[in-house]
Amino acid sequence: MAGEPQDDCLFCKIVAGQVPATIVRETKTTVAFRDINPQAPTHILVIPRAHHRDAAALAAADPALAADVLRETQAVADEEKLDSYRIVFNTGSGAGQTVWHAHAHVLGGRGLQWPPG
Ligand code: AMP
Ligand code: ZN
């Protein structure tokens, strides 16, 4: 069921403390941790504690929680002292989504090309 922890979900396990992660911020509703395979000097993932399969499902099921995730991306960028940064929600396998628990990538600390690949 949407929002419930999923046994086979890596990010639910990080939320539950069953898989280690380098956590940089936590709120009542979100967790932010460093990506294990960083694509930029700063590469942090912000996730809702509740399980939703992607950003669209999250926004549809719980808009306030989606806003919490967005607010946290700004908090992470502030803590990392990023003036410019990119927020990415890969949605669908064709766009590179590999973990089916909604997450915002916060990328910064280097010049970022536009358009992206
Ligand atoms: P996506 O490809 O958009 O679904 O993003 C999933 C991200 O999770 C990738 O950037 C991975 O490097 C990252 N990732 C996978 N496993 C872990 C982990 N155990 N801890 C932190 N980040 C992870
Ligand atoms: Zn999950």
CSV table of N, CA, C and O in Angstrom, one decimal, residues 4-109:
chain,number,residue,atom,x,y,z
A,4,GLU,N,3.3,2.7,3.0
A,4,GLU,CA,3.7,1.7,3.9
A,4,GLU,C,5.1,1.2,3.6
A,4,GLU,O,5.5,1.1,2.4
A,5,PRO,N,6.0,0.9,4.6
A,5,PRO,CA,7.3,0.4,4.3
A,5,PRO,C,7.2,-0.9,3.4
A,5,PRO,O,6.3,-1.8,3.7
A,6,GLN,N,8.1,-1.0,2.5
A,6,GLN,CA,8.2,-2.2,1.6
A,6,GLN,C,9.4,-3.1,2.0
A,6,GLN,O,10.5,-2.5,2.1
A,7,ASP,N,9.2,-4.3,2.2
A,7,ASP,CA,10.3,-5.2,2.6
A,7,ASP,C,11.4,-5.3,1.6
A,7,ASP,O,12.6,-5.4,2.0
A,8,ASP,N,11.1,-5.1,0.3
A,8,ASP,CA,12.2,-5.2,-0.7
A,8,ASP,C,12.7,-3.9,-1.1
A,8,ASP,O,13.4,-3.8,-2.2
A,9,CYS,N,12.5,-2.8,-0.4
A,9,CYS,CA,12.9,-1.5,-0.8
A,9,CYS,C,14.2,-1.0,0.0
A,9,CYS,O,14.1,-0.9,1.2
A,10,LEU,N,15.2,-0.8,-0.8
A,10,LEU,CA,16.5,-0.3,-0.2
A,10,LEU,C,16.3,0.9,0.6
A,10,LEU,O,16.9,1.0,1.7
A,11,PHE,N,15.6,1.9,0.1
A,11,PHE,CA,15.5,3.2,0.8
A,11,PHE,C,14.6,3.1,2.0
A,11,PHE,O,14.8,3.7,3.0
A,12,CYS,N,13.6,2.2,2.0
A,12,CYS,CA,12.8,1.9,3.3
A,12,CYS,C,13.8,1.3,4.3
A,12,CYS,O,13.6,1.7,5.5
A,13,LYS,N,14.7,0.5,3.9
A,13,LYS,CA,15.7,-0.1,4.8
A,13,LYS,C,16.6,1.0,5.4
A,13,LYS,O,17.0,0.9,6.6
A,14,ILE,N,17.0,2.0,4.6
A,14,ILE,CA,17.8,3.1,5.1
A,14,ILE,C,17.0,3.9,6.1
A,14,ILE,O,17.5,4.2,7.2
A,15,VAL,N,15.7,4.1,5.8
A,15,VAL,CA,14.9,4.9,6.7
A,15,VAL,C,14.8,4.1,8.1
A,15,VAL,O,14.9,4.7,9.1
A,16,ALA,N,14.7,2.8,8.0
A,16,ALA,CA,14.5,2.0,9.2
A,16,ALA,C,15.9,1.7,9.9
A,16,ALA,O,15.9,1.1,11.0
A,17,GLY,N,17.0,2.2,9.3
A,17,GLY,CA,18.3,1.9,9.9
A,17,GLY,C,18.8,0.5,9.7
A,17,GLY,O,19.8,0.1,10.4
A,18,GLN,N,18.2,-0.2,8.8
A,18,GLN,CA,18.6,-1.6,8.5
A,18,GLN,C,19.8,-1.7,7.5
A,18,GLN,O,20.4,-2.7,7.4
A,19,VAL,N,19.9,-0.6,6.7
A,19,VAL,CA,21.1,-0.5,5.8
A,19,VAL,C,21.8,0.8,6.1
A,19,VAL,O,21.1,1.9,6.3
A,20,PRO,N,23.1,0.8,6.3
A,20,PRO,CA,23.8,2.0,6.7
A,20,PRO,C,23.8,3.1,5.5
A,20,PRO,O,23.8,2.7,4.3
A,21,ALA,N,23.8,4.3,5.9
A,21,ALA,CA,24.0,5.4,5.0
A,21,ALA,C,24.6,6.6,5.7
A,21,ALA,O,24.5,6.7,6.9
A,22,THR,N,25.2,7.5,4.9
A,22,THR,CA,25.8,8.7,5.5
A,22,THR,C,24.7,9.7,5.5
A,22,THR,O,24.5,10.5,4.5
A,23,ILE,N,24.0,9.8,6.6
A,23,ILE,CA,22.8,10.7,6.7
A,23,ILE,C,23.3,12.1,7.1
A,23,ILE,O,24.2,12.3,8.0
A,24,VAL,N,22.8,13.1,6.3
A,24,VAL,CA,23.2,14.4,6.5
A,24,VAL,C,22.2,15.3,7.2
A,24,VAL,O,22.5,16.3,7.9
A,25,ARG,N,20.9,14.9,7.0
A,25,ARG,CA,19.8,15.6,7.6
A,25,ARG,C,18.6,14.7,7.8
A,25,ARG,O,18.4,13.8,7.0
A,26,GLU,N,17.9,14.9,8.9
A,26,GLU,CA,16.6,14.1,9.1
A,26,GLU,C,15.6,15.1,9.6
A,26,GLU,O,15.9,16.0,10.4
A,27,THR,N,14.4,14.9,9.1
A,27,THR,CA,13.2,15.5,9.7
A,27,THR,C,12.2,14.5,10.1
A,27,THR,O,12.4,13.3,9.8
A,28,LYS,N,11.1,14.9,10.6
A,28,LYS,CA,10.0,14.0,11.0
A,28,LYS,C,9.6,13.2,9.7
A,28,LYS,O,9.2,12.0,9.8
A,29,THR,N,9.6,13.8,8.6
A,29,THR,CA,9.1,13.1,7.4
A,29,THR,C,10.1,12.8,6.3
A,29,THR,O,9.7,12.1,5.3
A,30,THR,N,11.3,13.2,6.4
A,30,THR,CA,12.3,13.0,5.4
A,30,THR,C,13.7,12.6,5.9
A,30,THR,O,14.0,12.8,7.1
A,31,VAL,N,14.5,12.0,5.1
A,31,VAL,CA,15.9,11.6,5.4
A,31,VAL,C,16.7,12.1,4.2
A,31,VAL,O,16.3,11.9,3.0
A,32,ALA,N,17.9,12.7,4.4
A,32,ALA,CA,18.8,13.0,3.4
A,32,ALA,C,20.1,12.4,3.7
A,32,ALA,O,20.6,12.4,4.8
A,33,PHE,N,20.7,11.7,2.6
A,33,PHE,CA,22.0,11.0,2.8
A,33,PHE,C,22.8,11.1,1.5
A,33,PHE,O,22.2,11.3,0.4
A,34,ARG,N,24.1,10.8,1.7
A,34,ARG,CA,25.0,10.9,0.5
A,34,ARG,C,24.8,9.8,-0.4
A,34,ARG,O,24.7,8.6,0.0
A,35,ASP,N,24.8,10.1,-1.7
A,35,ASP,CA,24.7,9.0,-2.7
A,35,ASP,C,26.0,8.2,-2.7
A,35,ASP,O,27.1,8.7,-2.6
A,36,ILE,N,25.8,6.9,-2.8
A,36,ILE,CA,26.9,5.9,-2.7
A,36,ILE,C,27.8,6.0,-3.9
A,36,ILE,O,29.0,5.6,-3.9
A,37,ASN,N,27.3,6.6,-5.0
A,37,ASN,CA,28.0,6.6,-6.3
A,37,ASN,C,27.9,8.1,-6.8
A,37,ASN,O,27.2,8.3,-7.8
A,38,PRO,N,28.6,9.0,-6.1
A,38,PRO,CA,28.4,10.4,-6.4
A,38,PRO,C,28.7,10.8,-7.8
A,38,PRO,O,29.8,10.5,-8.3
A,39,GLN,N,27.9,11.6,-8.4
A,39,GLN,CA,28.1,12.1,-9.8
A,39,GLN,C,28.5,13.6,-9.8
A,39,GLN,O,28.7,14.2,-10.8
A,40,ALA,N,28.7,14.2,-8.6
A,40,ALA,CA,29.2,15.5,-8.4
A,40,ALA,C,29.8,15.6,-7.1
A,40,ALA,O,29.6,14.8,-6.2
A,41,PRO,N,30.6,16.7,-6.8
A,41,PRO,CA,31.2,16.8,-5.5
A,41,PRO,C,30.2,16.8,-4.3
A,41,PRO,O,30.4,16.2,-3.3
A,42,THR,N,29.0,17.4,-4.5
A,42,THR,CA,27.9,17.2,-3.6
A,42,THR,C,26.8,16.4,-4.4
A,42,THR,O,26.4,16.8,-5.5
A,43,HIS,N,26.5,15.2,-3.8
A,43,HIS,CA,25.4,14.4,-4.4
A,43,HIS,C,24.7,13.8,-3.3
A,43,HIS,O,25.2,12.8,-2.7
A,44,ILE,N,23.5,14.4,-2.9
A,44,ILE,CA,22.8,13.9,-1.8
A,44,ILE,C,21.4,13.5,-2.2
A,44,ILE,O,20.8,14.2,-3.1
A,45,LEU,N,20.8,12.5,-1.7
A,45,LEU,CA,19.5,12.1,-2.0
A,45,LEU,C,18.6,12.5,-0.8
A,45,LEU,O,18.9,12.3,0.4
A,46,VAL,N,17.4,13.1,-1.2
A,46,VAL,CA,16.4,13.4,-0.2
A,46,VAL,C,15.2,12.5,-0.4
A,46,VAL,O,14.7,12.5,-1.6
A,47,ILE,N,14.8,11.8,0.6
A,47,ILE,CA,13.7,10.9,0.4
A,47,ILE,C,12.6,11.1,1.5
A,47,ILE,O,12.9,11.6,2.6
A,48,PRO,N,11.4,10.9,1.1
A,48,PRO,CA,10.3,10.8,2.2
A,48,PRO,C,10.5,9.5,3.0
A,48,PRO,O,10.9,8.5,2.4
A,49,ARG,N,10.2,9.6,4.3
A,49,ARG,CA,10.2,8.4,5.1
A,49,ARG,C,9.2,7.3,4.6
A,49,ARG,O,9.5,6.1,4.5
A,50,ALA,N,8.1,7.8,4.1
A,50,ALA,CA,7.0,7.0,3.6
A,50,ALA,C,7.4,6.5,2.2
A,50,ALA,O,8.0,7.2,1.4
A,51,HIS,N,7.0,5.3,1.9
A,51,HIS,CA,7.3,4.7,0.6
A,51,HIS,C,6.3,5.2,-0.5
A,51,HIS,O,5.1,4.9,-0.3
A,52,HIS,N,6.8,5.8,-1.5
A,52,HIS,CA,6.0,6.1,-2.7
A,52,HIS,C,7.0,5.8,-3.9
A,52,HIS,O,8.2,6.1,-3.8
A,53,ARG,N,6.5,5.2,-5.0
A,53,ARG,CA,7.4,4.6,-6.0
A,53,ARG,C,8.1,5.6,-6.8
A,53,ARG,O,9.2,5.4,-7.2
A,54,ASP,N,7.6,6.8,-7.0
A,54,ASP,CA,8.3,7.9,-7.7
A,54,ASP,C,7.7,9.2,-7.3
A,54,ASP,O,6.8,9.3,-6.5
A,55,ALA,N,8.3,10.3,-7.9
A,55,ALA,CA,7.9,11.6,-7.5
A,55,ALA,C,6.5,11.9,-7.8
A,55,ALA,O,5.8,12.6,-7.1
A,56,ALA,N,6.0,11.4,-9.0
A,56,ALA,CA,4.6,11.6,-9.4
A,56,ALA,C,3.7,11.0,-8.4
A,56,ALA,O,2.6,11.6,-8.0
A,57,ALA,N,4.0,9.7,-8.0
A,57,ALA,CA,3.1,9.0,-7.1
A,57,ALA,C,3.1,9.7,-5.7
A,57,ALA,O,2.0,9.9,-5.1
A,58,LEU,N,4.2,10.2,-5.3
A,58,LEU,CA,4.3,11.0,-4.1
A,58,LEU,C,3.5,12.2,-4.1
A,58,LEU,O,2.7,12.5,-3.2
A,59,ALA,N,3.6,13.0,-5.2
A,59,ALA,CA,2.9,14.3,-5.3
A,59,ALA,C,1.4,14.0,-5.3
A,59,ALA,O,0.6,14.8,-4.7
A,60,ALA,N,1.0,12.9,-6.0
A,60,ALA,CA,-0.4,12.6,-6.1
A,60,ALA,C,-1.0,12.2,-4.8
A,60,ALA,O,-2.1,12.5,-4.4
A,61,ALA,N,-0.2,11.3,-4.0
A,61,ALA,CA,-0.7,10.7,-2.8
A,61,ALA,C,-0.6,11.7,-1.6
A,61,ALA,O,-1.5,11.6,-0.7
A,62,ASP,N,0.4,12.5,-1.6
A,62,ASP,CA,0.7,13.3,-0.4
A,62,ASP,C,1.4,14.6,-0.8
A,62,ASP,O,2.7,14.7,-0.6
A,63,PRO,N,0.7,15.6,-1.3
A,63,PRO,CA,1.4,16.8,-1.8
A,63,PRO,C,2.2,17.5,-0.7
A,63,PRO,O,3.2,18.1,-1.0
A,64,ALA,N,1.7,17.4,0.6
A,64,ALA,CA,2.4,18.1,1.6
A,64,ALA,C,3.8,17.4,1.9
A,64,ALA,O,4.8,18.1,2.1
A,65,LEU,N,3.8,16.1,1.7
A,65,LEU,CA,5.1,15.4,1.9
A,65,LEU,C,6.0,15.7,0.7
A,65,LEU,O,7.2,15.8,0.9
A,66,ALA,N,5.5,15.8,-0.5
A,66,ALA,CA,6.3,16.2,-1.6
A,66,ALA,C,6.9,17.6,-1.4
A,66,ALA,O,8.1,17.8,-1.7
A,67,ALA,N,6.2,18.5,-0.8
A,67,ALA,CA,6.7,19.8,-0.5
A,67,ALA,C,7.8,19.7,0.6
A,67,ALA,O,8.8,20.4,0.6
A,68,ASP,N,7.6,18.8,1.6
A,68,ASP,CA,8.7,18.5,2.6
A,68,ASP,C,10.0,18.1,1.9
A,68,ASP,O,11.1,18.6,2.3
A,69,VAL,N,9.9,17.2,0.9
A,69,VAL,CA,11.1,16.8,0.2
A,69,VAL,C,11.7,18.0,-0.5
A,69,VAL,O,12.9,18.2,-0.4
A,70,LEU,N,10.9,18.8,-1.2
A,70,LEU,CA,11.5,19.9,-1.9
A,70,LEU,C,12.1,20.9,-0.9
A,70,LEU,O,13.2,21.4,-1.2
A,71,ARG,N,11.5,21.1,0.2
A,71,ARG,CA,12.0,22.1,1.2
A,71,ARG,C,13.4,21.6,1.7
A,71,ARG,O,14.3,22.3,1.9
A,72,GLU,N,13.5,20.3,1.9
A,72,GLU,CA,14.7,19.7,2.4
A,72,GLU,C,15.8,19.8,1.3
A,72,GLU,O,17.0,19.9,1.7
A,73,THR,N,15.5,19.8,0.0
A,73,THR,CA,16.6,19.9,-0.9
A,73,THR,C,17.2,21.3,-0.8
A,73,THR,O,18.4,21.4,-0.9
A,74,GLN,N,16.4,22.3,-0.5
A,74,GLN,CA,17.0,23.7,-0.2
A,74,GLN,C,17.8,23.7,1.1
A,74,GLN,O,18.9,24.3,1.1
A,75,ALA,N,17.4,23.0,2.1
A,75,ALA,CA,18.1,22.9,3.3
A,75,ALA,C,19.5,22.2,3.1
A,75,ALA,O,20.5,22.7,3.6
A,76,VAL,N,19.5,21.2,2.3
A,76,VAL,CA,20.7,20.5,2.0
A,76,VAL,C,21.6,21.4,1.2
A,76,VAL,O,22.8,21.5,1.5
A,77,ALA,N,21.1,22.1,0.2
A,77,ALA,CA,21.9,23.0,-0.6
A,77,ALA,C,22.5,24.1,0.3
A,77,ALA,O,23.7,24.4,0.1
A,78,ASP,N,21.8,24.6,1.2
A,78,ASP,CA,22.3,25.6,2.2
A,78,ASP,C,23.4,25.1,3.0
A,78,ASP,O,24.5,25.7,3.1
A,79,GLU,N,23.2,23.9,3.6
A,79,GLU,CA,24.2,23.3,4.4
A,79,GLU,C,25.5,23.0,3.7
A,79,GLU,O,26.6,23.1,4.2
A,80,GLU,N,25.3,22.6,2.4
A,80,GLU,CA,26.5,22.3,1.6
A,80,GLU,C,27.1,23.6,0.9
A,80,GLU,O,28.0,23.5,0.1
A,81,LYS,N,26.4,24.7,1.2
A,81,LYS,CA,26.9,26.0,0.7
A,81,LYS,C,26.9,26.0,-0.9
A,81,LYS,O,27.9,26.5,-1.5
A,82,LEU,N,25.9,25.5,-1.4
A,82,LEU,CA,25.7,25.5,-2.9
A,82,LEU,C,24.9,26.7,-3.4
A,82,LEU,O,23.8,26.9,-2.9
A,83,ASP,N,25.5,27.5,-4.2
A,83,ASP,CA,24.8,28.7,-4.8
A,83,ASP,C,23.9,28.2,-5.9
A,83,ASP,O,22.8,28.6,-6.1
A,84,SER,N,24.5,27.3,-6.7
A,84,SER,CA,23.8,26.7,-7.9
A,84,SER,C,23.8,25.2,-7.7
A,84,SER,O,24.8,24.6,-7.2
A,85,TYR,N,22.7,24.6,-8.0
A,85,TYR,CA,22.6,23.1,-7.9
A,85,TYR,C,21.5,22.6,-8.7
A,85,TYR,O,20.7,23.4,-9.2
A,86,ARG,N,21.4,21.3,-8.9
A,86,ARG,CA,20.3,20.8,-9.7
A,86,ARG,C,19.6,19.7,-8.8
A,86,ARG,O,20.2,18.9,-8.1
A,87,ILE,N,18.2,19.8,-8.9
A,87,ILE,CA,17.4,18.8,-8.3
A,87,ILE,C,16.9,17.9,-9.4
A,87,ILE,O,16.3,18.4,-10.4
A,88,VAL,N,17.1,16.6,-9.3
A,88,VAL,CA,16.6,15.6,-10.3
A,88,VAL,C,15.8,14.6,-9.7
A,88,VAL,O,16.1,14.0,-8.6
A,89,PHE,N,14.6,14.3,-10.3
A,89,PHE,CA,13.8,13.1,-9.9
A,89,PHE,C,13.7,12.2,-11.2
A,89,PHE,O,12.9,12.5,-12.1
A,90,ASN,N,14.6,11.3,-11.2
A,90,ASN,CA,14.5,10.3,-12.3
A,90,ASN,C,13.2,9.6,-12.2
A,90,ASN,O,13.0,9.0,-11.1
A,91,THR,N,12.5,9.5,-13.2
A,91,THR,CA,11.1,8.9,-13.2
A,91,THR,C,11.0,7.9,-14.3
A,91,THR,O,10.9,8.3,-15.5
A,92,GLY,N,11.0,6.6,-13.9
A,92,GLY,CA,10.9,5.6,-15.0
A,92,GLY,C,12.3,5.1,-15.3
A,92,GLY,O,13.3,5.8,-15.3
A,93,SER,N,12.4,3.8,-15.7
A,93,SER,CA,13.7,3.2,-16.0
A,93,SER,C,14.4,3.8,-17.2
A,93,SER,O,15.6,3.9,-17.2
A,94,GLY,N,13.6,4.3,-18.2
A,94,GLY,CA,14.2,5.0,-19.3
A,94,GLY,C,14.9,6.3,-19.0
A,94,GLY,O,15.7,6.8,-19.7
A,95,ALA,N,14.6,6.8,-17.8
A,95,ALA,CA,15.2,8.1,-17.3
A,95,ALA,C,16.3,7.8,-16.3
A,95,ALA,O,16.8,8.7,-15.7
A,96,GLY,N,16.5,6.5,-16.1
A,96,GLY,CA,17.6,6.1,-15.1
A,96,GLY,C,17.1,5.8,-13.7
A,96,GLY,O,18.0,5.6,-12.8
A,97,GLN,N,15.8,5.7,-13.5
A,97,GLN,CA,15.4,5.4,-12.1
A,97,GLN,C,15.7,3.9,-11.8
A,97,GLN,O,15.4,3.0,-12.6
A,98,THR,N,16.4,3.7,-10.8
A,98,THR,CA,16.8,2.3,-10.4
A,98,THR,C,16.2,1.9,-9.0
A,98,THR,O,16.2,0.7,-8.7
A,99,VAL,N,15.9,2.9,-8.2
A,99,VAL,CA,15.3,2.6,-6.9
A,99,VAL,C,13.9,3.2,-6.9
A,99,VAL,O,13.7,4.4,-7.1
A,100,TRP,N,13.0,2.3,-6.5
A,100,TRP,CA,11.6,2.6,-6.7
A,100,TRP,C,11.0,3.1,-5.4
A,100,TRP,O,9.9,2.7,-4.9
A,101,HIS,N,11.7,4.1,-4.8
A,101,HIS,CA,11.2,4.8,-3.6
A,101,HIS,C,11.6,6.3,-4.0
A,101,HIS,O,12.8,6.6,-4.2
A,102,ALA,N,10.6,7.1,-4.0
A,102,ALA,CA,10.8,8.5,-4.5
A,102,ALA,C,12.0,9.1,-3.9
A,102,ALA,O,12.2,9.0,-2.7
A,103,HIS,N,12.9,9.8,-4.7
A,103,HIS,CA,14.0,10.5,-4.1
A,103,HIS,C,14.4,11.6,-5.0
A,103,HIS,O,14.4,11.5,-6.3
A,104,ALA,N,14.8,12.7,-4.4
A,104,ALA,CA,15.4,13.9,-5.1
A,104,ALA,C,16.9,13.8,-5.0
A,104,ALA,O,17.4,13.6,-4.0
A,105,HIS,N,17.5,13.9,-6.2
A,105,HIS,CA,19.0,14.0,-6.2
A,105,HIS,C,19.3,15.5,-6.1
A,105,HIS,O,18.8,16.3,-6.9
A,106,VAL,N,20.2,15.9,-5.2
A,106,VAL,CA,20.7,17.2,-5.1
A,106,VAL,C,22.1,17.2,-5.6
A,106,VAL,O,23.0,16.5,-4.9
A,107,LEU,N,22.4,17.8,-6.7
A,107,LEU,CA,23.7,17.8,-7.3
A,107,LEU,C,24.3,19.1,-7.4
A,107,LEU,O,23.7,20.1,-7.8
A,108,GLY,N,25.6,19.3,-7.0
A,108,GLY,CA,26.2,20.6,-7.1
A,108,GLY,C,27.7,20.5,-6.7
A,108,GLY,O,28.3,19.4,-6.5
A,109,GLY,N,28.4,21.6,-6.7
A,109,GLY,CA,29.8,21.7,-6.4
A,109,GLY,C,30.7,21.6,-7.6
A,109,GLY,O,31.9,21.6,-7.5
